[in-house]
Coordinates of C-alpha atoms in Angstrom, one line a residue:
Chain A
X1 CA 134.0 113.8 139.3
X2 CA 135.8 116.8 140.6
X3 CA 137.0 117.5 137.1
X4 CA 133.2 117.5 136.0
X5 CA 132.5 119.9 138.8
X6 CA 135.3 122.7 137.9
X7 CA 134.4 122.3 134.2
X8 CA 130.6 123.1 135.5
X9 CA 131.7 126.2 137.3
X10 CA 133.9 127.4 134.4
X11 CA 131.0 127.1 132.0
X12 CA 128.6 128.8 134.8
X13 CA 131.2 131.7 135.0
X14 CA 131.3 132.2 131.4
X15 CA 127.3 131.9 130.9
X16 CA 126.7 134.4 134.0
X17 CA 129.5 136.8 132.5
X18 CA 127.9 136.7 129.0
X19 CA 124.4 137.4 130.5
X20 CA 125.9 140.4 132.6
X21 CA 127.3 141.9 129.6
X22 CA 124.2 141.4 127.8
X23 CA 122.2 143.1 130.5
X24 CA 124.6 146.1 130.8
X25 CA 124.2 146.5 127.1
X26 CA 120.4 146.8 127.7
X27 CA 121.3 149.7 130.3
X28 CA 119.9 147.3 133.0
X29 CA 120.3 148.3 136.7
X30 CA 122.3 146.0 139.1
X31 CA 119.1 143.7 140.1
X32 CA 118.3 143.3 136.3
X33 CA 122.1 142.5 135.6
X34 CA 122.0 139.8 138.3
X35 CA 118.9 138.3 137.2
X36 CA 120.1 138.2 133.5
X37 CA 123.5 136.6 134.7
X38 CA 121.5 134.1 137.1
X39 CA 118.9 133.2 134.3
X40 CA 121.4 132.9 131.5
X41 CA 123.4 130.5 133.6
X42 CA 120.8 128.4 135.3
X43 CA 117.7 128.9 133.2
X44 CA 118.3 126.1 130.8
X45 CA 118.9 123.4 133.4
X46 CA 115.9 125.0 135.4
X47 CA 113.5 124.6 132.4
X48 CA 114.9 121.0 132.0
X49 CA 114.3 120.0 135.9
X50 CA 110.6 121.5 136.0
X51 CA 109.8 119.6 132.7
X52 CA 111.0 116.1 134.1
X53 CA 109.8 117.1 137.5
X54 CA 113.4 116.7 139.2
X55 CA 114.6 119.1 141.9
X56 CA 116.2 122.5 140.9
X57 CA 119.5 122.0 141.3
X58 CA 120.8 125.4 142.3
X59 CA 117.7 125.9 144.9
X60 CA 119.8 123.0 146.9
X61 CA 123.1 123.9 146.2
X62 CA 124.4 127.0 146.4
X63 CA 127.9 126.9 145.1
X64 CA 126.3 128.0 141.6
X65 CA 124.5 130.9 143.1
X66 CA 127.6 132.1 144.8
X67 CA 129.7 131.5 141.7
X68 CA 126.9 133.6 139.6
X69 CA 127.0 136.5 142.1
X70 CA 130.5 136.9 142.0
X71 CA 130.9 136.4 138.2
X72 CA 128.2 139.2 137.8
X73 CA 130.0 141.6 140.0
X74 CA 133.4 141.0 138.3
X75 CA 131.7 141.5 134.8
X76 CA 130.0 144.7 136.0
X77 CA 133.6 146.0 137.4
X78 CA 135.7 144.7 134.4
X79 CA 133.1 145.1 131.7
X80 CA 135.2 147.2 129.5
X81 CA 138.5 145.4 130.1
X82 CA 136.4 141.8 129.4
X83 CA 137.4 141.9 125.6
X84 CA 140.8 141.0 126.4
X85 CA 139.7 137.6 128.2
X86 CA 136.9 137.3 125.4
X87 CA 138.8 134.2 124.1
X88 CA 138.9 132.6 127.4
X89 CA 135.4 133.3 128.0
X90 CA 134.4 131.7 124.7
X91 CA 136.3 128.6 125.4
X92 CA 134.7 128.2 128.9
X93 CA 131.4 128.8 127.3
X94 CA 131.8 126.3 124.7
X95 CA 133.4 123.5 127.2
X96 CA 130.3 124.6 129.4
X97 CA 127.8 123.9 126.7
X98 CA 129.2 120.6 126.1
X99 CA 129.3 119.7 129.7
X100 CA 125.6 121.0 130.1
X101 CA 124.5 119.2 127.3
X102 CA 126.0 115.7 128.8
X103 CA 124.5 116.6 132.1
X104 CA 121.1 117.2 130.7
X105 CA 121.4 114.0 128.5
X106 CA 122.2 111.9 131.6
X107 CA 119.3 113.4 133.9
X108 CA 117.2 112.1 130.9
X109 CA 118.6 108.6 130.7
X110 CA 118.4 108.4 134.8
X111 CA 114.6 109.1 134.6
X112 CA 114.0 106.8 131.6
X113 CA 113.4 108.9 128.9
X114 CA 113.6 108.1 125.2
X115 CA 116.8 109.0 123.7
X116 CA 115.1 111.4 121.4
X117 CA 113.8 113.2 124.4
X118 CA 117.2 113.2 126.3
X119 CA 119.2 114.9 123.5
X120 CA 116.4 117.6 123.6
X121 CA 116.8 117.7 127.6
X122 CA 120.7 118.0 126.9
X123 CA 120.1 120.7 124.2
X124 CA 117.6 122.7 126.2
X125 CA 120.1 122.6 129.3
X126 CA 122.9 124.1 127.3
X127 CA 120.7 126.6 125.2
X128 CA 117.7 127.6 126.9
X129 CA 119.4 129.9 129.4
X130 CA 120.3 132.0 126.3
X131 CA 116.8 131.7 125.3
X132 CA 115.2 132.8 128.5
X133 CA 118.1 135.7 128.6
X134 CA 116.8 137.2 125.3
X135 CA 113.2 136.9 125.9
X136 CA 113.8 138.9 129.2
X137 CA 115.7 141.5 127.0
X138 CA 112.8 141.8 124.6
X139 CA 114.9 140.2 121.6
X140 CA 113.9 137.4 119.3
X141 CA 116.2 134.5 120.7
X142 CA 119.7 134.4 118.7
X143 CA 119.6 131.0 118.7
X144 CA 116.6 130.7 116.5
X145 CA 118.2 132.9 113.7
X146 CA 121.8 132.3 114.0
X147 CA 122.0 129.1 115.7
X148 CA 126.0 128.3 116.4
X149 CA 125.0 126.5 119.9
X150 CA 122.1 124.1 119.3
X151 CA 123.2 121.9 116.4
X152 CA 126.4 121.2 118.1
X153 CA 124.5 120.0 121.4
X154 CA 122.4 117.9 118.8
X155 CA 125.2 116.4 117.1
X156 CA 127.0 115.8 120.2
X157 CA 123.9 114.2 121.6
X158 CA 123.4 111.8 118.6
X159 CA 126.9 110.7 119.2
X160 CA 126.4 109.9 122.8
X161 CA 123.6 107.2 121.9
X162 CA 125.0 105.8 118.6
X163 CA 128.3 105.3 120.6
X164 CA 126.3 103.5 123.7
X165 CA 124.7 101.6 121.6
X166 CA 128.0 100.2 120.2
X167 CA 129.0 99.2 123.7
X168 CA 131.5 102.0 124.2
X169 CA 132.2 102.6 127.8
X170 CA 130.6 105.4 129.6
X171 CA 133.6 107.7 130.2
X172 CA 134.8 107.6 126.5
X173 CA 131.3 108.0 125.4
X174 CA 131.1 111.4 127.5
X175 CA 134.7 112.5 126.4
X176 CA 133.9 111.7 122.7
X177 CA 130.3 113.3 122.7
X178 CA 131.6 116.2 124.6
X179 CA 134.5 116.6 122.1
X180 CA 132.3 116.7 119.3
X181 CA 130.1 119.3 120.8
X182 CA 133.0 121.5 121.4
X183 CA 134.7 120.8 118.0
X184 CA 131.5 121.5 116.1
X185 CA 131.1 124.8 117.8
X186 CA 134.7 126.0 117.6
X187 CA 134.6 125.0 113.8
X188 CA 131.0 126.5 113.4
X189 CA 132.5 130.0 114.9
X190 CA 135.8 129.6 113.0
X191 CA 134.3 129.1 109.4
X192 CA 131.0 130.9 110.0
X193 CA 128.8 128.0 109.6
X194 CA 125.2 128.2 109.9
X195 CA 122.2 125.9 109.0
X196 CA 121.3 125.7 105.5
X197 CA 119.4 128.8 104.8
X198 CA 115.7 128.4 103.4
X199 CA 115.4 131.8 102.3
X200 CA 118.0 132.3 99.6
X201 CA 115.7 132.4 97.1
X202 CA 113.3 135.2 98.7
X203 CA 116.6 137.2 99.1
X204 CA 117.6 137.1 95.3
Chain B
X1 CA 89.5 106.4 121.2
X2 CA 91.3 105.9 117.9
X3 CA 89.2 108.6 116.4
X4 CA 90.3 110.9 119.3
X5 CA 93.9 110.2 118.5
X6 CA 93.5 110.7 114.5
X7 CA 91.7 114.3 115.7
X8 CA 94.4 114.9 118.2
X9 CA 97.2 114.2 115.4
X10 CA 95.4 116.5 112.7
X11 CA 95.3 119.2 115.4
X12 CA 99.1 118.7 116.2
X13 CA 99.8 119.0 112.4
X14 CA 97.9 122.1 111.8
X15 CA 99.4 124.0 115.1
X16 CA 102.9 122.5 114.2
X17 CA 102.5 123.9 110.6
X18 CA 101.0 127.5 111.8
X19 CA 104.2 127.8 114.0
X20 CA 106.7 126.9 111.0
X21 CA 105.0 129.2 109.0
X22 CA 105.1 132.1 111.6
X23 CA 108.7 131.0 112.3
X24 CA 109.7 131.3 108.6
X25 CA 108.0 134.9 108.2
X26 CA 110.6 135.6 111.1
X27 CA 113.4 134.8 109.0
X28 CA 114.4 132.2 111.7
X29 CA 116.8 129.2 110.7
X30 CA 115.9 125.4 110.7
X31 CA 116.4 125.0 114.5
X32 CA 114.1 128.2 115.1
X33 CA 111.5 126.6 113.0
X34 CA 111.2 123.5 114.5
X35 CA 111.4 124.7 117.9
X36 CA 108.7 127.1 117.3
X37 CA 106.5 124.5 115.5
X38 CA 107.1 122.4 118.5
X39 CA 106.2 125.0 120.7
X40 CA 103.1 126.2 119.1
X41 CA 101.9 122.3 119.1
X42 CA 102.6 121.3 122.6
X43 CA 103.4 124.4 124.6
X44 CA 99.7 125.1 125.9
X45 CA 99.6 121.1 127.3
X46 CA 103.1 121.3 128.7
X47 CA 102.3 124.7 130.5
X48 CA 99.1 122.8 131.7
X49 CA 100.8 119.6 132.5
X50 CA 103.8 121.4 134.7
X51 CA 100.8 123.7 136.6
X52 CA 98.9 120.5 137.6
X53 CA 102.2 118.3 138.4
X54 CA 101.3 115.8 135.8
X55 CA 103.7 113.9 133.3
X56 CA 104.3 116.0 130.4
X57 CA 102.7 114.0 127.5
X58 CA 105.4 114.5 124.3
X59 CA 108.2 113.6 126.8
X60 CA 106.8 109.9 127.2
X61 CA 104.9 109.5 124.2
X62 CA 107.0 110.3 120.9
X63 CA 104.2 110.0 118.3
X64 CA 103.7 114.0 118.8
X65 CA 107.4 114.4 118.3
X66 CA 107.4 112.9 114.9
X67 CA 104.3 114.2 113.9
X68 CA 105.6 117.9 114.8
X69 CA 109.1 117.1 112.9
X70 CA 107.4 115.8 109.9
X71 CA 105.0 118.5 109.7
X72 CA 107.6 121.2 110.2
X73 CA 109.6 119.7 107.2
X74 CA 106.8 119.6 104.7
X75 CA 105.7 123.3 106.1
X76 CA 109.3 124.3 105.3
X77 CA 109.2 122.8 101.7
X78 CA 105.8 123.6 100.7
X79 CA 105.6 127.0 102.5
X80 CA 104.7 128.7 99.2
X81 CA 101.9 126.3 98.2
X82 CA 100.2 125.9 101.4
X83 CA 98.0 128.5 100.8
X84 CA 96.0 126.2 98.6
X85 CA 95.3 124.1 101.7
X86 CA 94.9 126.7 104.0
X87 CA 91.3 125.9 104.5
X88 CA 92.0 122.5 105.4
X89 CA 94.7 123.7 107.9
X90 CA 92.1 126.0 109.5
X91 CA 89.6 123.3 109.8
X92 CA 92.1 120.9 111.7
X93 CA 93.2 123.9 113.6
X94 CA 89.6 124.5 114.9
X95 CA 89.1 120.7 115.2
X96 CA 92.4 120.7 117.2
X97 CA 91.6 123.5 119.6
X98 CA 88.1 121.8 120.2
X99 CA 89.8 118.7 121.5
X100 CA 92.6 120.2 123.2
X101 CA 90.1 122.0 125.0
X102 CA 88.4 119.0 126.1
X103 CA 91.4 117.0 126.8
X104 CA 92.6 120.1 129.0
X105 CA 89.1 119.9 131.2
X106 CA 89.2 116.2 131.6
X107 CA 92.8 116.3 132.8
X108 CA 91.7 118.9 135.3
X109 CA 88.7 116.7 136.5
X110 CA 91.1 113.7 136.9
X111 CA 93.0 115.7 139.2
X112 CA 89.9 117.0 141.3
X113 CA 90.2 120.5 140.1
X114 CA 87.0 122.9 140.6
X115 CA 85.4 123.1 137.2
X116 CA 86.3 127.0 137.0
X117 CA 90.2 126.0 136.8
X118 CA 89.7 123.1 134.3
X119 CA 88.1 125.5 132.0
X120 CA 91.2 127.4 132.7
X121 CA 93.1 124.4 131.6
X122 CA 91.1 123.5 128.8
X123 CA 91.5 127.0 127.6
X124 CA 95.4 126.9 128.4
X125 CA 95.8 123.7 126.4
X126 CA 94.1 124.9 123.4
X127 CA 95.6 128.6 123.4
X128 CA 98.8 128.9 125.3
X129 CA 100.9 127.4 122.6
X130 CA 100.4 130.1 120.4
X131 CA 101.0 132.5 123.3
X132 CA 104.4 131.2 124.0
X133 CA 104.9 131.2 120.0
X134 CA 104.2 134.9 120.0
X135 CA 106.6 135.8 123.1
X136 CA 109.4 133.9 121.4
X137 CA 108.8 135.6 118.2
X138 CA 108.9 139.1 120.2
X139 CA 105.4 139.8 119.6
X140 CA 102.3 140.6 121.8
X141 CA 100.2 137.5 121.8
X142 CA 97.5 137.8 119.1
X143 CA 95.1 136.2 121.6
X144 CA 95.5 139.1 123.7
X145 CA 94.5 141.5 121.3
X146 CA 91.9 139.5 118.7
X147 CA 90.5 136.9 120.5
X148 CA 89.1 134.5 118.1
X149 CA 90.2 131.1 120.0
X150 CA 89.9 131.5 123.7
X151 CA 86.5 132.9 123.9
X152 CA 85.2 129.9 122.0
X153 CA 87.2 127.7 124.3
X154 CA 85.7 129.3 127.4
X155 CA 82.2 128.6 126.1
X156 CA 82.8 125.0 125.2
X157 CA 84.1 124.6 128.6
X158 CA 80.9 126.0 130.5
X159 CA 79.0 123.9 128.0
X160 CA 80.7 120.9 129.3
X161 CA 80.1 121.5 132.7
X162 CA 76.6 122.6 132.5
X163 CA 75.6 119.4 130.4
X164 CA 77.4 117.4 132.8
X165 CA 75.3 118.6 135.8
X166 CA 72.2 117.9 134.0
X167 CA 73.4 114.2 133.8
X168 CA 74.2 114.1 130.1
X169 CA 76.2 111.2 129.1
X170 CA 80.0 111.6 128.8
X171 CA 80.3 111.0 125.1
X172 CA 77.4 113.4 124.6
X173 CA 78.9 116.2 126.6
X174 CA 82.3 115.6 124.8
X175 CA 80.7 116.0 121.4
X176 CA 78.4 118.9 122.2
X177 CA 80.9 121.0 123.9
X178 CA 83.4 120.3 121.1
X179 CA 81.2 121.1 118.7
X180 CA 80.2 124.6 120.3
X181 CA 84.2 125.6 120.3
X182 CA 84.3 124.6 116.6
X183 CA 80.9 126.1 115.7
X184 CA 81.7 129.3 117.9
X185 CA 85.0 129.7 116.1
X186 CA 83.9 129.1 112.5
X187 CA 81.1 131.7 113.3
X188 CA 83.6 134.3 114.6
X189 CA 85.9 133.9 111.9
X190 CA 83.2 133.8 109.1
X191 CA 81.6 137.2 110.4
X192 CA 84.8 138.7 111.8
X193 CA 83.4 138.4 115.7
X194 CA 85.4 139.9 118.6
X195 CA 85.0 140.5 121.9
X196 CA 82.8 143.8 122.7
X197 CA 85.8 146.6 122.5
X198 CA 86.4 149.0 125.6
X199 CA 88.2 151.3 123.4
X200 CA 85.4 152.7 121.2
X201 CA 85.0 155.9 123.1
X202 CA 88.7 156.5 123.2
X203 CA 88.9 156.2 119.2
X204 CA 86.0 158.7 118.5
Chain C
X1 CA 95.5 135.0 160.3
X2 CA 92.4 136.5 159.2
X3 CA 94.5 139.8 158.9
X4 CA 96.8 138.1 156.8
X5 CA 94.1 136.9 154.5
X6 CA 92.5 140.5 154.1
X7 CA 95.8 142.1 153.5
X8 CA 96.7 139.5 150.8
X9 CA 93.5 140.0 149.2
X10 CA 94.1 143.8 149.2
X11 CA 97.4 142.9 147.7
X12 CA 95.8 140.9 145.0
X13 CA 93.3 143.8 144.4
X14 CA 96.1 146.3 143.7
X15 CA 98.1 143.7 141.5
X16 CA 95.0 142.7 139.5
X17 CA 94.1 146.3 139.0
X18 CA 97.6 147.6 138.1
X19 CA 97.7 144.6 135.4
X20 CA 94.4 145.2 133.9
X21 CA 95.6 149.0 133.5
X22 CA 98.7 148.1 131.8
X23 CA 96.9 145.7 129.5
X24 CA 94.3 148.6 128.6
X25 CA 97.3 150.6 127.8
X26 CA 98.3 148.1 125.5
X27 CA 94.6 148.0 123.4
X28 CA 94.3 144.4 124.6
X29 CA 90.6 143.0 124.2
X30 CA 88.8 141.9 127.2
X31 CA 90.3 138.4 127.4
X32 CA 93.8 139.7 127.4
X33 CA 93.0 142.3 129.9
X34 CA 91.8 139.3 132.3
X35 CA 95.0 137.4 131.5
X36 CA 97.3 140.1 132.1
X37 CA 95.4 140.9 135.4
X38 CA 95.7 137.4 136.5
X39 CA 99.1 137.0 135.8
X40 CA 100.4 139.9 137.7
X41 CA 98.6 139.1 140.6
X42 CA 99.4 135.2 140.9
X43 CA 102.6 134.9 138.3
X44 CA 104.9 135.5 140.8
X45 CA 103.8 132.7 143.1
X46 CA 103.0 130.3 140.6
X47 CA 106.5 130.7 139.4
X48 CA 107.7 130.0 142.9
X49 CA 105.2 127.2 143.5
X50 CA 106.3 125.4 140.1
X51 CA 109.9 125.8 141.1
X52 CA 109.9 124.2 144.6
X53 CA 107.0 121.6 143.3
X54 CA 104.4 122.8 145.5
X55 CA 100.8 122.9 144.7
X56 CA 99.8 126.3 142.9
X57 CA 97.5 128.0 145.4
X58 CA 94.9 129.7 143.3
X59 CA 94.2 126.1 141.3
X60 CA 92.9 125.0 144.7
X61 CA 91.7 127.9 146.3
X62 CA 89.3 130.1 144.1
X63 CA 89.0 132.8 146.2
X64 CA 91.9 134.7 144.6
X65 CA 90.4 134.1 141.2
X66 CA 87.0 135.8 141.9
X67 CA 89.0 138.6 143.4
X68 CA 91.2 139.2 140.5
X69 CA 88.1 138.6 137.9
X70 CA 86.0 141.4 140.2
X71 CA 89.2 143.6 140.3
X72 CA 90.0 143.3 136.6
X73 CA 86.1 144.1 135.7
X74 CA 86.1 147.3 138.5
X75 CA 89.5 148.4 136.5
X76 CA 87.9 148.2 133.1
X77 CA 84.9 150.0 134.0
X78 CA 86.4 153.0 136.3
X79 CA 89.8 153.0 134.5
X80 CA 89.3 156.6 134.1
X81 CA 88.7 157.4 137.3
X82 CA 91.3 155.3 138.8
X83 CA 93.8 158.0 139.2
X84 CA 91.7 159.2 142.2
X85 CA 92.5 156.5 143.9
X86 CA 95.9 155.9 142.9
X87 CA 97.3 156.7 146.2
X88 CA 95.1 153.9 148.0
X89 CA 95.9 151.6 145.1
X90 CA 99.7 152.2 145.8
X91 CA 99.5 151.6 149.5
X92 CA 97.7 148.2 148.7
X93 CA 100.4 147.2 146.4
X94 CA 103.0 148.1 148.6
X95 CA 101.7 146.1 151.7
X96 CA 100.9 143.4 149.2
X97 CA 104.4 143.3 148.3
X98 CA 105.5 143.0 151.7
X99 CA 103.0 140.1 152.3
X100 CA 104.0 138.2 149.4
X101 CA 107.7 138.7 150.1
X102 CA 106.8 137.0 153.7
X103 CA 104.7 134.4 152.5
X104 CA 107.6 133.5 149.7
X105 CA 110.1 133.1 152.3
X106 CA 107.9 131.2 154.7
X107 CA 107.0 128.5 151.9
X108 CA 110.7 128.2 151.4
X109 CA 111.5 127.6 155.2
X110 CA 108.7 124.9 155.0
X111 CA 110.4 123.0 152.1
X112 CA 113.8 123.6 154.1
X113 CA 115.5 125.7 151.5
X114 CA 118.7 127.7 152.8
X115 CA 117.9 131.1 153.7
X116 CA 119.5 132.8 150.4
X117 CA 117.1 130.9 148.4
X118 CA 114.0 131.8 150.7
X119 CA 114.9 135.3 150.1
X120 CA 114.9 134.8 146.4
X121 CA 111.7 132.8 146.7
X122 CA 110.0 135.8 148.8
X123 CA 111.2 138.4 146.0
X124 CA 110.1 136.1 143.1
X125 CA 106.6 136.0 145.0
X126 CA 106.4 140.0 145.3
X127 CA 108.1 140.7 141.7
X128 CA 107.8 138.2 139.3
X129 CA 104.2 138.5 138.5
X130 CA 105.2 142.0 137.4
X131 CA 108.0 140.3 135.2
X132 CA 105.8 137.7 133.6
X133 CA 103.1 140.8 133.1
X134 CA 106.2 142.8 131.2
X135 CA 106.8 139.8 128.8
X136 CA 103.5 139.4 127.8
X137 CA 103.1 142.8 127.1
X138 CA 106.3 142.7 125.0
X139 CA 108.7 145.0 127.0
X140 CA 111.7 144.6 129.3
X141 CA 110.5 144.2 132.5
X142 CA 110.4 147.6 134.4
X143 CA 111.8 145.8 137.5
X144 CA 115.1 145.1 135.6
X145 CA 115.6 149.0 134.6
X146 CA 114.1 151.0 137.6
X147 CA 114.1 148.7 140.4
X148 CA 111.8 150.1 143.1
X149 CA 110.3 146.7 144.5
X150 CA 113.0 144.2 144.6
X151 CA 115.7 145.8 146.5
X152 CA 112.9 146.5 149.2
X153 CA 111.8 142.8 149.2
X154 CA 115.2 141.4 149.1
X155 CA 116.3 143.7 152.3
X156 CA 113.0 142.7 154.2
X157 CA 114.3 139.1 153.4
X158 CA 117.8 139.5 154.8
X159 CA 116.1 141.3 157.9
X160 CA 113.8 138.4 158.4
X161 CA 116.7 135.8 158.7
X162 CA 118.9 138.3 160.9
X163 CA 116.1 138.8 163.3
X164 CA 115.2 134.9 163.4
X165 CA 118.6 134.2 164.0
X166 CA 118.6 136.6 167.5
X167 CA 115.7 134.7 168.4
X168 CA 113.2 137.5 167.8
X169 CA 109.7 135.7 167.9
X170 CA 108.1 135.0 164.5
X171 CA 105.2 137.1 165.0
X172 CA 107.6 140.2 165.5
X173 CA 109.9 138.9 162.6
X174 CA 107.0 139.1 160.3
X175 CA 105.9 142.4 161.5
X176 CA 109.4 144.1 161.5
X177 CA 110.5 142.5 158.2
X178 CA 107.3 143.4 156.8
X179 CA 107.3 146.7 157.9
X180 CA 111.0 147.1 156.2
X181 CA 109.7 146.3 152.8
X182 CA 106.8 148.8 153.1
X183 CA 109.3 151.7 154.6
X184 CA 112.0 150.9 152.0
X185 CA 109.5 151.1 149.1
X186 CA 107.6 154.2 150.3
X187 CA 111.1 156.1 150.7
X188 CA 112.5 154.6 147.3
X189 CA 109.2 156.0 145.7
X190 CA 109.4 159.3 147.9
X191 CA 113.0 160.4 147.0
X192 CA 112.9 158.7 143.7
X193 CA 115.8 156.1 144.8
X194 CA 117.4 153.7 142.6
X195 CA 120.2 151.3 142.7
X196 CA 123.7 152.9 142.4
X197 CA 124.0 153.4 138.4
X198 CA 127.2 151.7 136.6
X199 CA 126.3 153.6 133.7
X200 CA 127.3 157.1 134.8
X201 CA 130.6 157.3 133.2
X202 CA 129.3 156.2 129.7
X203 CA 126.5 159.0 130.0
X204 CA 129.2 162.0 130.3

């Protein structure tokens, strides 16, 4: 489980940094930057916990609150130099998304929700922090326009339940479906994949 | 009750189609379109269930999830032809709003909330899916500017409790107050009614 | 406790009036104005109650609903004359923020949350009604840009727990930490204080 925690913290760092940078681009003050970092990192999980009526994780376990505060401070101080570690951040972010997806799915399974809803909860955990961030920044959520995250999460979620159905062991299910999320996202970014557009005709 | 379910499904279809069409106008991708369709259809009820601490309906009963997915797909494929069935959609939508209002009120009564709050819950069920849709699309909610829905729901809700107080049977209460919502909305759209404006003086 | 209730009602009036005035500036209709007044007054507390899984106060105690309705009506009728009582409104608002902060902190303590989370809950109670108001009005929340409220609430919250740790009696803790919120906010507005900007270099 300790590896899980490390990945979770790395993912939280990446999310918090990305949130803080978005907020600085919007010229927010220190309070705004911290709130946006916070919401980006834990917003998806919070929405999930409210919907399934579970305890909100960060309210009982302060580890993540501290990680987010420190990440936001570091992001503010080094915001001009962060481009040099952009690649590492992107990797953490991608691994974080995969982990958040799995965590959301397993929370759904524990509460006896049907697979389709579990996949939705996993995707929500991974992606809706960014949606709330964009709403607070007064923008149409990027994920609704150029979807690089969500499809990867959904595919990973489908794989999770298919593998589980075929009796694959739990650890292997987690590793394979997590890897699918990571691979899909890396491929999507590398080859600039997007969902098939329905607007082509109108553009011509 | 089966008639109720049919009306509920027709209302969900109308809401999901309207959400999907709004999302296509905002040039969202497939994921965005589906999320907006979903939120428009179930957002109001979800907010209601979170506020009264009830189970969120669509998370346990997948019927509506399937209806929304199919409606969104149909809306995407036939989006240019949907103008020919606009009138039917509007009718479903209106009936759906009436039904959602009643469902919200009755959920409030079951949880022992005072009548004023029950009417608010009914109006929320019917109208706040559209509010969340507009926020996600980065617009001021239409219902706060040109209110055709909400007043009809509130009047229907008031009628519900007045009739109930006078000892009218439950079925009749539902039919009459639902009809009031439908009639009010049809009249409002037909005659382009709006709430009395408080801005007239400033425009002159 | 009756003094507490009076302050709470005065704070609610100030919040509701400020919400209603914002909505009239956005040319909303009567329904929109009422909803924005409502959300500004109770949005922060509602978010807090949903997150800590407590009963939402205004749904069981209608006092505040009536206060908000009347405040919104008064604000609409006298909106051009309200500038003459601006100062009183600002004072109520400031006292209301202090009180909401204390209420939020004490709700957090009752539910055994750690101090850091209690301070966050206090700040949320006082400030997030305005955040939701700004989102519904399609603006970046003012508090994320020019933070006059939130820092005062956080400082008051820190004082609350420091005083408590040193064994100061509960009433005195409330009075001193509440006064800190009020004083900080009055000073901030008087001297136009803001958080240290991180953007200076970029502006030069």
